Tab-separated table of C-alpha atoms in Angstrom:
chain	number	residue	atom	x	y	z
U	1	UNK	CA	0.000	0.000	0.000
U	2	UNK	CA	1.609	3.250	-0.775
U	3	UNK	CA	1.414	6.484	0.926
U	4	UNK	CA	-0.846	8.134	-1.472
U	5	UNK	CA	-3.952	5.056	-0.848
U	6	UNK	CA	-4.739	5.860	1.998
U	7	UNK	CA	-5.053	9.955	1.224
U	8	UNK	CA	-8.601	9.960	-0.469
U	9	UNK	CA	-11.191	11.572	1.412
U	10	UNK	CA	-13.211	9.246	3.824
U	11	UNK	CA	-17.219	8.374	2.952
U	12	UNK	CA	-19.274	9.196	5.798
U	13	UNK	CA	-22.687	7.466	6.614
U	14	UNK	CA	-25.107	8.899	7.878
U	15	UNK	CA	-28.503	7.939	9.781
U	16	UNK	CA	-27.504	6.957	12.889
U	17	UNK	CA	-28.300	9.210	16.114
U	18	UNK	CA	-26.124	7.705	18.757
U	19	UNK	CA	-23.016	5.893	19.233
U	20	UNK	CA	-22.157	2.882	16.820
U	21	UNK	CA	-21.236	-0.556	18.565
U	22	UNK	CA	-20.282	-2.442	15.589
U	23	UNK	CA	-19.928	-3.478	12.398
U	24	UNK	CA	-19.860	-6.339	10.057
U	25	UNK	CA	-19.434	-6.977	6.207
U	26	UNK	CA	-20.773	-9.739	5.031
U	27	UNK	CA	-18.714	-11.885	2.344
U	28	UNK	CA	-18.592	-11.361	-1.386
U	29	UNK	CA	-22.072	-12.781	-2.836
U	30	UNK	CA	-22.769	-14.401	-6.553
U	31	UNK	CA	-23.555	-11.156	-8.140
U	32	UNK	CA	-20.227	-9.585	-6.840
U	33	UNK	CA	-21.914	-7.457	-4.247
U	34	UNK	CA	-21.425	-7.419	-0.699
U	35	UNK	CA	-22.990	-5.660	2.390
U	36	UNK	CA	-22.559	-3.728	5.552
U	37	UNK	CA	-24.449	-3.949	8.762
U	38	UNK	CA	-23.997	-1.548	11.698
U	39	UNK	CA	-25.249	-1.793	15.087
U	40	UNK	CA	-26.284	0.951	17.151
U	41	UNK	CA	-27.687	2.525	20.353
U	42	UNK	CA	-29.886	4.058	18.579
U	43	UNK	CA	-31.828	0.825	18.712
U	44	UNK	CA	-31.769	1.112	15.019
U	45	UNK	CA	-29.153	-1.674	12.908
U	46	UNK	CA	-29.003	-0.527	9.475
U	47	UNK	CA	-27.901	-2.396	6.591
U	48	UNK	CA	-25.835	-0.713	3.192
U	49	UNK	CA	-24.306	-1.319	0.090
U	50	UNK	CA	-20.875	-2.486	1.309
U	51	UNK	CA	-18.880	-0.914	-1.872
U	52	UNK	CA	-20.692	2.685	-1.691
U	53	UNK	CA	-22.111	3.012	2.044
U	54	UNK	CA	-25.741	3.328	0.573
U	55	UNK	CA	-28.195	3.184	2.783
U	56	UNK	CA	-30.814	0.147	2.067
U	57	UNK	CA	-32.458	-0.388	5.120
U	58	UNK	CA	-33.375	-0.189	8.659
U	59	UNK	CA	-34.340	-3.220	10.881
U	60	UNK	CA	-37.172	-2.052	13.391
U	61	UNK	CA	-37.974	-3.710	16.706
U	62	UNK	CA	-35.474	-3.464	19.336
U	63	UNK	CA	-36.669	-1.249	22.297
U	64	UNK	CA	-32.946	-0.764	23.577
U	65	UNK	CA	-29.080	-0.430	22.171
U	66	UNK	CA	-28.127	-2.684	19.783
U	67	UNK	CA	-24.768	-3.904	20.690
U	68	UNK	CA	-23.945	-6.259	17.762
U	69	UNK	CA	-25.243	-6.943	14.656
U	70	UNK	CA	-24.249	-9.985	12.035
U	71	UNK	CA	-24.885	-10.977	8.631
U	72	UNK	CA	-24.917	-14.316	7.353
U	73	UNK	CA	-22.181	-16.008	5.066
U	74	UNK	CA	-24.646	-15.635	2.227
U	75	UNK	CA	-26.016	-12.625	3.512
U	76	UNK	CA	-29.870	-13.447	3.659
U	77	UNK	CA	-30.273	-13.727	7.203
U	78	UNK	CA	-29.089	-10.736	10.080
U	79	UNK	CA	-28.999	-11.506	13.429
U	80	UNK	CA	-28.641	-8.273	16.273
U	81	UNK	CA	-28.144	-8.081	19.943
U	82	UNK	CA	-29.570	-5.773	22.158
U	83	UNK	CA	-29.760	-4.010	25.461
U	84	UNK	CA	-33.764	-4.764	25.718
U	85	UNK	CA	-32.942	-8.582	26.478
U	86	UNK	CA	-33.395	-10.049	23.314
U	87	UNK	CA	-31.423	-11.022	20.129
U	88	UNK	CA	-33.861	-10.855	16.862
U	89	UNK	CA	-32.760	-12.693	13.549
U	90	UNK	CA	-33.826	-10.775	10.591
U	91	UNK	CA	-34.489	-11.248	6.748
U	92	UNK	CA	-32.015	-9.300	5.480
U	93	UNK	CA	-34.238	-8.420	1.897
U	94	UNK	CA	-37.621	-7.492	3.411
U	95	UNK	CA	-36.262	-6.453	7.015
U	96	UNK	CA	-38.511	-8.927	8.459
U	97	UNK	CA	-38.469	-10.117	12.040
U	98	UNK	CA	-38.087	-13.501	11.913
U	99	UNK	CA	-37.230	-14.423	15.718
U	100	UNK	CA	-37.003	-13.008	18.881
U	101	UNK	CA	-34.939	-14.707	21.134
U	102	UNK	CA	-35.854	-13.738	24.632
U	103	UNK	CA	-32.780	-13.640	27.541
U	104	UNK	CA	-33.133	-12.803	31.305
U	105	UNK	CA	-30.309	-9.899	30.691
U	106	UNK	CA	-28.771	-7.611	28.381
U	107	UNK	CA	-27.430	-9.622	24.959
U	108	UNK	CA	-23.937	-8.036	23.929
U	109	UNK	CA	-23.249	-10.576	21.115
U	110	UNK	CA	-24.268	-12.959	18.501
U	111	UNK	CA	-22.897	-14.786	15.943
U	112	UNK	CA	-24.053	-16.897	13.046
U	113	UNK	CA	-22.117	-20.131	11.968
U	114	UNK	CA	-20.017	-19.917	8.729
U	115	UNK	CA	-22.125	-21.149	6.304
U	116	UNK	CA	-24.943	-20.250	4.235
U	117	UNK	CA	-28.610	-20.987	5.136
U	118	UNK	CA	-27.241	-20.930	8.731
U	119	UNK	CA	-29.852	-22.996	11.204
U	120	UNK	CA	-28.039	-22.085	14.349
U	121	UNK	CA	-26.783	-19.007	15.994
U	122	UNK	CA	-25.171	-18.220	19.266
U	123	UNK	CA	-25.512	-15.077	21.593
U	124	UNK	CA	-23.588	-14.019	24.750
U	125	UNK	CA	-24.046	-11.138	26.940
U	126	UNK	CA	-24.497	-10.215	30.529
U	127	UNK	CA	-26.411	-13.911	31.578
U	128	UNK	CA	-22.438	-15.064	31.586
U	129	UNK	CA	-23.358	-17.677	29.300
U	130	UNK	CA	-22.937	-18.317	25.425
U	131	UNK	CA	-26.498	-19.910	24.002
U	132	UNK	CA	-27.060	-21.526	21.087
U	133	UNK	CA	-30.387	-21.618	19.153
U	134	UNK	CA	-32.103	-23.592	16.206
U	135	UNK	CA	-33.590	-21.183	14.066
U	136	UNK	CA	-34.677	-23.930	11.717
U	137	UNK	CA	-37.154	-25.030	13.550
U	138	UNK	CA	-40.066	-22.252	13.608
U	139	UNK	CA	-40.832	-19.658	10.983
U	140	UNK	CA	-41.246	-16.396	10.127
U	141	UNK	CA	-44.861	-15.182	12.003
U	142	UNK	CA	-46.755	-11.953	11.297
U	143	UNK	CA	-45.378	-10.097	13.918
U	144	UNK	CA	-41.602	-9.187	14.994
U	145	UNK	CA	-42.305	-9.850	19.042
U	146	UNK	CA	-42.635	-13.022	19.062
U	147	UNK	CA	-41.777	-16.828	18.031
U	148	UNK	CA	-44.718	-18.260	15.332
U	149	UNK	CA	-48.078	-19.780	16.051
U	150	UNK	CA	-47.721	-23.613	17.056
U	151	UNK	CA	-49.470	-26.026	13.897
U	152	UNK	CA	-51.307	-27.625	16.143
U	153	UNK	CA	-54.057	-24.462	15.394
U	154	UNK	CA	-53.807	-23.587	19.260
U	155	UNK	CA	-52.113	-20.203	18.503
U	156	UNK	CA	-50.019	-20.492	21.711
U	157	UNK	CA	-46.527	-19.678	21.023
U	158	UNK	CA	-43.735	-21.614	19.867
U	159	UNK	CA	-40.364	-20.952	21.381
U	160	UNK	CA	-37.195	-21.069	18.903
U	161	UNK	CA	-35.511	-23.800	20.863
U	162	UNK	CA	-32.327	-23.445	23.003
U	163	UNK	CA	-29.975	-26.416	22.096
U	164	UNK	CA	-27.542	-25.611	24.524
U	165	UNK	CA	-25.470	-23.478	26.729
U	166	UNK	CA	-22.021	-22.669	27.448
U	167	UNK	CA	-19.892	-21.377	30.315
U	168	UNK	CA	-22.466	-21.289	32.858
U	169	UNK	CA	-21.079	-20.381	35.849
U	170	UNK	CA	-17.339	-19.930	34.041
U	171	UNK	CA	-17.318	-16.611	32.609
U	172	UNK	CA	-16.251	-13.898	35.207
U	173	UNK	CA	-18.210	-10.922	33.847
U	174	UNK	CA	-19.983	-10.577	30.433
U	175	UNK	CA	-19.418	-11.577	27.394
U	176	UNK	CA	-18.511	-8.969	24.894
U	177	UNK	CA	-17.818	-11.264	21.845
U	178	UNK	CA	-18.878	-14.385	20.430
U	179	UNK	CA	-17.259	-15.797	17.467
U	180	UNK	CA	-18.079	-18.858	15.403
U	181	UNK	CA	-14.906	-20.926	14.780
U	182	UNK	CA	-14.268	-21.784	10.842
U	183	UNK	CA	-14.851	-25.617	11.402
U	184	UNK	CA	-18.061	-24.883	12.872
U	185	UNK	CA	-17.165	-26.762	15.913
U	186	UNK	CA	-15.473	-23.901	18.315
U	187	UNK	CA	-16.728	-21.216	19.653
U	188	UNK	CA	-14.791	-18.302	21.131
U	189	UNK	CA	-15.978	-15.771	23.839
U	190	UNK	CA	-14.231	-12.554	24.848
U	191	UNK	CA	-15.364	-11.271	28.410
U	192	UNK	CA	-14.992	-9.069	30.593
U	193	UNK	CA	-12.505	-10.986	32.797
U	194	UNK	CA	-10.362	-10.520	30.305
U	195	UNK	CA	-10.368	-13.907	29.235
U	196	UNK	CA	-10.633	-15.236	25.538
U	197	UNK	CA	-12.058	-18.824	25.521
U	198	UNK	CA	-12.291	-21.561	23.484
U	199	UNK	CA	-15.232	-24.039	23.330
U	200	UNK	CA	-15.504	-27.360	21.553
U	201	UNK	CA	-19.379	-27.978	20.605
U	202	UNK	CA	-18.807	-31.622	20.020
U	203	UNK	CA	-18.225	-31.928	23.651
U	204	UNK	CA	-19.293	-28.869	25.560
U	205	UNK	CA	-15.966	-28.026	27.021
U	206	UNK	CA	-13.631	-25.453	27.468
U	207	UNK	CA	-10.574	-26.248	25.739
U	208	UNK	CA	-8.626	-22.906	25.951
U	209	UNK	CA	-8.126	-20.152	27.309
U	210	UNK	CA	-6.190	-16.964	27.248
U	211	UNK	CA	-5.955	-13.685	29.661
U	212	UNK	CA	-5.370	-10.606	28.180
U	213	UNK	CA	-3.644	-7.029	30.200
U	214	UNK	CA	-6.962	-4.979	29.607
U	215	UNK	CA	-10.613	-4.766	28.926
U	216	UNK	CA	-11.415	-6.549	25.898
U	217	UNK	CA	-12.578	-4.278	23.224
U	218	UNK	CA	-13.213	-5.686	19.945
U	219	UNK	CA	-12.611	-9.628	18.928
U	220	UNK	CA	-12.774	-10.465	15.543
U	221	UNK	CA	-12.163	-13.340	12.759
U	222	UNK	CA	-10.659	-11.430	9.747
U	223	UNK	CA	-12.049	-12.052	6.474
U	224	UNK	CA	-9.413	-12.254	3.838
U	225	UNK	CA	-7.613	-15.294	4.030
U	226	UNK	CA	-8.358	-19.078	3.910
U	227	UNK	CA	-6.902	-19.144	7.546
U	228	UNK	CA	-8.451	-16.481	9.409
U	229	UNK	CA	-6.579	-14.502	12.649
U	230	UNK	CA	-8.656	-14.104	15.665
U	231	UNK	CA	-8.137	-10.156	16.702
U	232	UNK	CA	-8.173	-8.639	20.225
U	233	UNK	CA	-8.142	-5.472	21.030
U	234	UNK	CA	-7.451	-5.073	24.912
U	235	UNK	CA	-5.732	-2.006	26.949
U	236	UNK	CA	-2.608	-0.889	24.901
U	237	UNK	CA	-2.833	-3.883	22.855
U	238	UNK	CA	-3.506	-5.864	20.233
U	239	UNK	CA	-3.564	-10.090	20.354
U	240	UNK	CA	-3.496	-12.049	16.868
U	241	UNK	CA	-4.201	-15.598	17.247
U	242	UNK	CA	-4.611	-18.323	14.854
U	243	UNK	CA	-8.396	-18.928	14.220
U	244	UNK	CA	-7.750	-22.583	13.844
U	245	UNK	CA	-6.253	-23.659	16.656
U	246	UNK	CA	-7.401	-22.596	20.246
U	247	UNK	CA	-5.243	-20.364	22.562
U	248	UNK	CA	-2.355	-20.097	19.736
U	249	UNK	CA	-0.542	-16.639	20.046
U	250	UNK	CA	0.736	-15.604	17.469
U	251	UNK	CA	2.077	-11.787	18.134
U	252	UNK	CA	1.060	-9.474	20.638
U	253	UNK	CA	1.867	-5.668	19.220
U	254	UNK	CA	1.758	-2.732	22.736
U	255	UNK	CA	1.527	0.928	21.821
U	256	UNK	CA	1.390	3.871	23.795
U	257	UNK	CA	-2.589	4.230	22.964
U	258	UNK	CA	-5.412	2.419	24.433
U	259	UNK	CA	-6.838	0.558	21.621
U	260	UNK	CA	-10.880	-0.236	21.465
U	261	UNK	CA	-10.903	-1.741	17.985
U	262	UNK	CA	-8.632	-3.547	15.651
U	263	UNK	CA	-8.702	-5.070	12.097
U	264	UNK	CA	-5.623	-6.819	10.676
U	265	UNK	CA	-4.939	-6.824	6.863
U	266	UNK	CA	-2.893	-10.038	6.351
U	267	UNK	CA	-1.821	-9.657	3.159
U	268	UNK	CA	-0.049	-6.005	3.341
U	269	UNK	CA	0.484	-7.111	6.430
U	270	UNK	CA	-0.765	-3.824	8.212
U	271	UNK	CA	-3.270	-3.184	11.131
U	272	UNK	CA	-5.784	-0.628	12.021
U	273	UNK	CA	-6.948	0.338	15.257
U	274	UNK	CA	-9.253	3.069	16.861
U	275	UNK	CA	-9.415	3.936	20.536
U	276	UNK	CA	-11.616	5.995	23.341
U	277	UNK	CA	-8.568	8.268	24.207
U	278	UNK	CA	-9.224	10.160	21.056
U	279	UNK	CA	-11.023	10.384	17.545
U	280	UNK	CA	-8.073	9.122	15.265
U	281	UNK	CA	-7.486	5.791	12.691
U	282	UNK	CA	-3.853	4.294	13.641
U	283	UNK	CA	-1.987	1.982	10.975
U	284	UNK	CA	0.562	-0.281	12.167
U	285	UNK	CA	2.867	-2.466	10.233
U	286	UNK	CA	2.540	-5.578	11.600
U	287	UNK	CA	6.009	-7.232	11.663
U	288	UNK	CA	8.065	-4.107	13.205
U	289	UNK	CA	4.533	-2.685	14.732
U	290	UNK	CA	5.871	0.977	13.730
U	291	UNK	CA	3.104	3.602	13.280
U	292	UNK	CA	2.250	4.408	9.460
U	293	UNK	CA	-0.139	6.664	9.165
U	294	UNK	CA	-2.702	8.831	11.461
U	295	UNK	CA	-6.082	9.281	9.545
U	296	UNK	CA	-8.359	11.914	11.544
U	297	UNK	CA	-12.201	12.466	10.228
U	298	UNK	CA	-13.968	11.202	13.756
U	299	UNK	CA	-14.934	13.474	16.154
U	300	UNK	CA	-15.763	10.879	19.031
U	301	UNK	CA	-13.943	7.711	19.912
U	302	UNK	CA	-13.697	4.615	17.817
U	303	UNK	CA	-15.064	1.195	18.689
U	304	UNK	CA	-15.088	-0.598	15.958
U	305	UNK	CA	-13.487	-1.394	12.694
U	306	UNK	CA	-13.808	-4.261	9.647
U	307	UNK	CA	-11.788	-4.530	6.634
U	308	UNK	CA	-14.351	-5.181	3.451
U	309	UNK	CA	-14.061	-8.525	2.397
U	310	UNK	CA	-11.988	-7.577	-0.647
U	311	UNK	CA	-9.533	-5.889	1.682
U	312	UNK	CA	-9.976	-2.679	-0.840
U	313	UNK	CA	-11.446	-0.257	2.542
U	314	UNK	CA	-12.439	-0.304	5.618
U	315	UNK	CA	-15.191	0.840	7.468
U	316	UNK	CA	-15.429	2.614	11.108
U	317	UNK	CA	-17.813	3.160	13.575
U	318	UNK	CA	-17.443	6.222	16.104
U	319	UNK	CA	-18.995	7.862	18.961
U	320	UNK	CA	-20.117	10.225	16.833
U	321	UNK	CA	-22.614	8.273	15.262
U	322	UNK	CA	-21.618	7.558	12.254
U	323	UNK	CA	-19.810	5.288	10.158
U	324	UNK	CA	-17.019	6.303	7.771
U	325	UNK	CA	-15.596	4.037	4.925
U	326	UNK	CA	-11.659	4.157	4.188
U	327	UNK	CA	-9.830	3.038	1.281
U	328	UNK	CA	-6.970	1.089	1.152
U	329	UNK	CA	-5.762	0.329	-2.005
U	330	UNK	CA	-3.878	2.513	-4.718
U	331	UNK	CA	-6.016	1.760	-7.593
U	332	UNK	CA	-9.515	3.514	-8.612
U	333	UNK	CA	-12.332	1.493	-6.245
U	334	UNK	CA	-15.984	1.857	-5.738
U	335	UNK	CA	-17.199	5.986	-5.497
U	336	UNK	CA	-13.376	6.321	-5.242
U	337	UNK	CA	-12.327	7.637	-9.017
């Protein structure tokens, strides 16, 4: 990447009225397209054209802040967590409620398996526990509050079941991440202990486990290559750790600044990270971890940030409310020319 890529003027989203929580791109689809979901305490997740920003639609139904918010490998299905005790998966075309999975607490994450046509998904949040739900089993109903009319003509509800649940009585504090493991078989929780953990479905165990200096910010698969990195941001730090096998540290880059969010870029071999000490975009090379560049648009503290799944931009979500897109490549690329 040379020094002029990163020099282009920043697109800004707009819509939003309160702090963004997170993002999430979803993979490159058939037609070449791919999208962008943001989550918001605004109670609002909106979804966009991931090459432009465009604005395509709003998901309406959560009474609280929405903490996280997930597309599906192919896209067709969203799934959000929110502060009003619930997690609701969406169809992503009409913006239909499709489920509303009902907790006893605040739901910080959730997180779809990687696979199209997903029929499970997992949320985490302030219960201390990771839960994972078949969402193949019930149907979209009329309404967005609740789970579909049983068949048997009764009209009394029919819960989206529970399959299982992890960590009960493990985790230390909540969970702030959940991520599904690439063989479908692990999944990984970031809490508030500062703990990263690794779970094996096939047996319900722990098999890992990791403790990081800090509060765990972001904690993230990357998207560009074959054999993903898991990301942490915690304290002054940044963890990269293989995303295939559990607990495997593979560097550990300090710097002066808290960091909130990170996003590596494993090909050029860079990193980008945003913090709450102020409103700036860091780049790091990742081998000597110097500082690159200093991109400055924000005007509130950064909490998260994804690489598109071409690895062309990336997008950031800020205090501020907004989210801005960044490119990162030298070449011409979407509104870009």
């Amino acid at each position: 990447m040379g020094s002029e890529t990163t020099k282009a003027v920043p697109l800004t989203c707009h819509g939003h009225s309160r702090p963004i929580t997170h993002l999430n791109f979803s993979p490159i689809l058939e037609d070449d397209q791919f999208y962008l979901i943001s989550a918001c305490k605004d109670n609002n997740p909106m979804l966009r054209d991931g090459a432009t920003g465009d604005w395509i639609g709003t998901f309406i139904g959560h009474k609280g802040a929405v903490w996280q918010a997930r597309l599906s490998a192919d896209a067709s299905l969203a799934a959000t967590a929110s502060a009003d005790f619930s997690a609701k998966i969406w169809d992503s075309q009409s913006g239909e409620c499709l489920h509303t999975l009902t907790h006893a607490h605040i739901v910080r994450a959730v997180a779809f398996p990687p696979q199209p046509n997903p029929q499970l998904v997992a949320t985490a949040g302030f219960e201390k526990k990771c839960r994972i739900f078949d969402i193949s089993r019930s149907t979209s109903s009329q309404s967005a509050t609740s789970s579909p009319t049983s068949p048997n003509g009764t009209g009394s509800p029919t819960p989206t079941p529970c399959l299982w649940e992890l960590g009960i009585g493990v985790h230390g504090g909540p969970i702030k991440s959940v991520i599904w493991g690439p063989d479908r078989n692990t999944i990984i929780t970031a809490a508030d202990d500062k703990m990263i953990r690794w779970w094996d479905l096939r047996s319900n165990r722990l098999v890992e486990k990791f403790e990081v200096e800090g509060v765990v910010g972001t904690c993230e698969l990357d998207p560009l290559s074959k054999h993903p990195t898991l990301s942490v941001a915690a304290g002054k730090s940044a963890y990269f750790f293989s995303g295939t096998q559990p607990g495997q540290l593979l560097k550990k880059i300090t710097t002066p600044k808290d960091i909130a969010a990170v996003a590596l870029h494993p090909k050029q071999r860079k990193i980008v990270t945003g913090g709450a000490g102020d409103t700036w975009v860091r780049i790091y090379d990742f081998d000597d971890e110097s500082e690159l560049e200093v991109q400055k648009g924000h005007h509130g503290p950064i909490w998260t940030i994804s690489f598109s799944p071409d690895g062309k931009m990336y997008a950031t979500g800020s205090e501020d409310g907004t989210v801005k897109l960044w490119k990162f490549c030298s070449d011409p690329y979407g509104l870009w020319r």
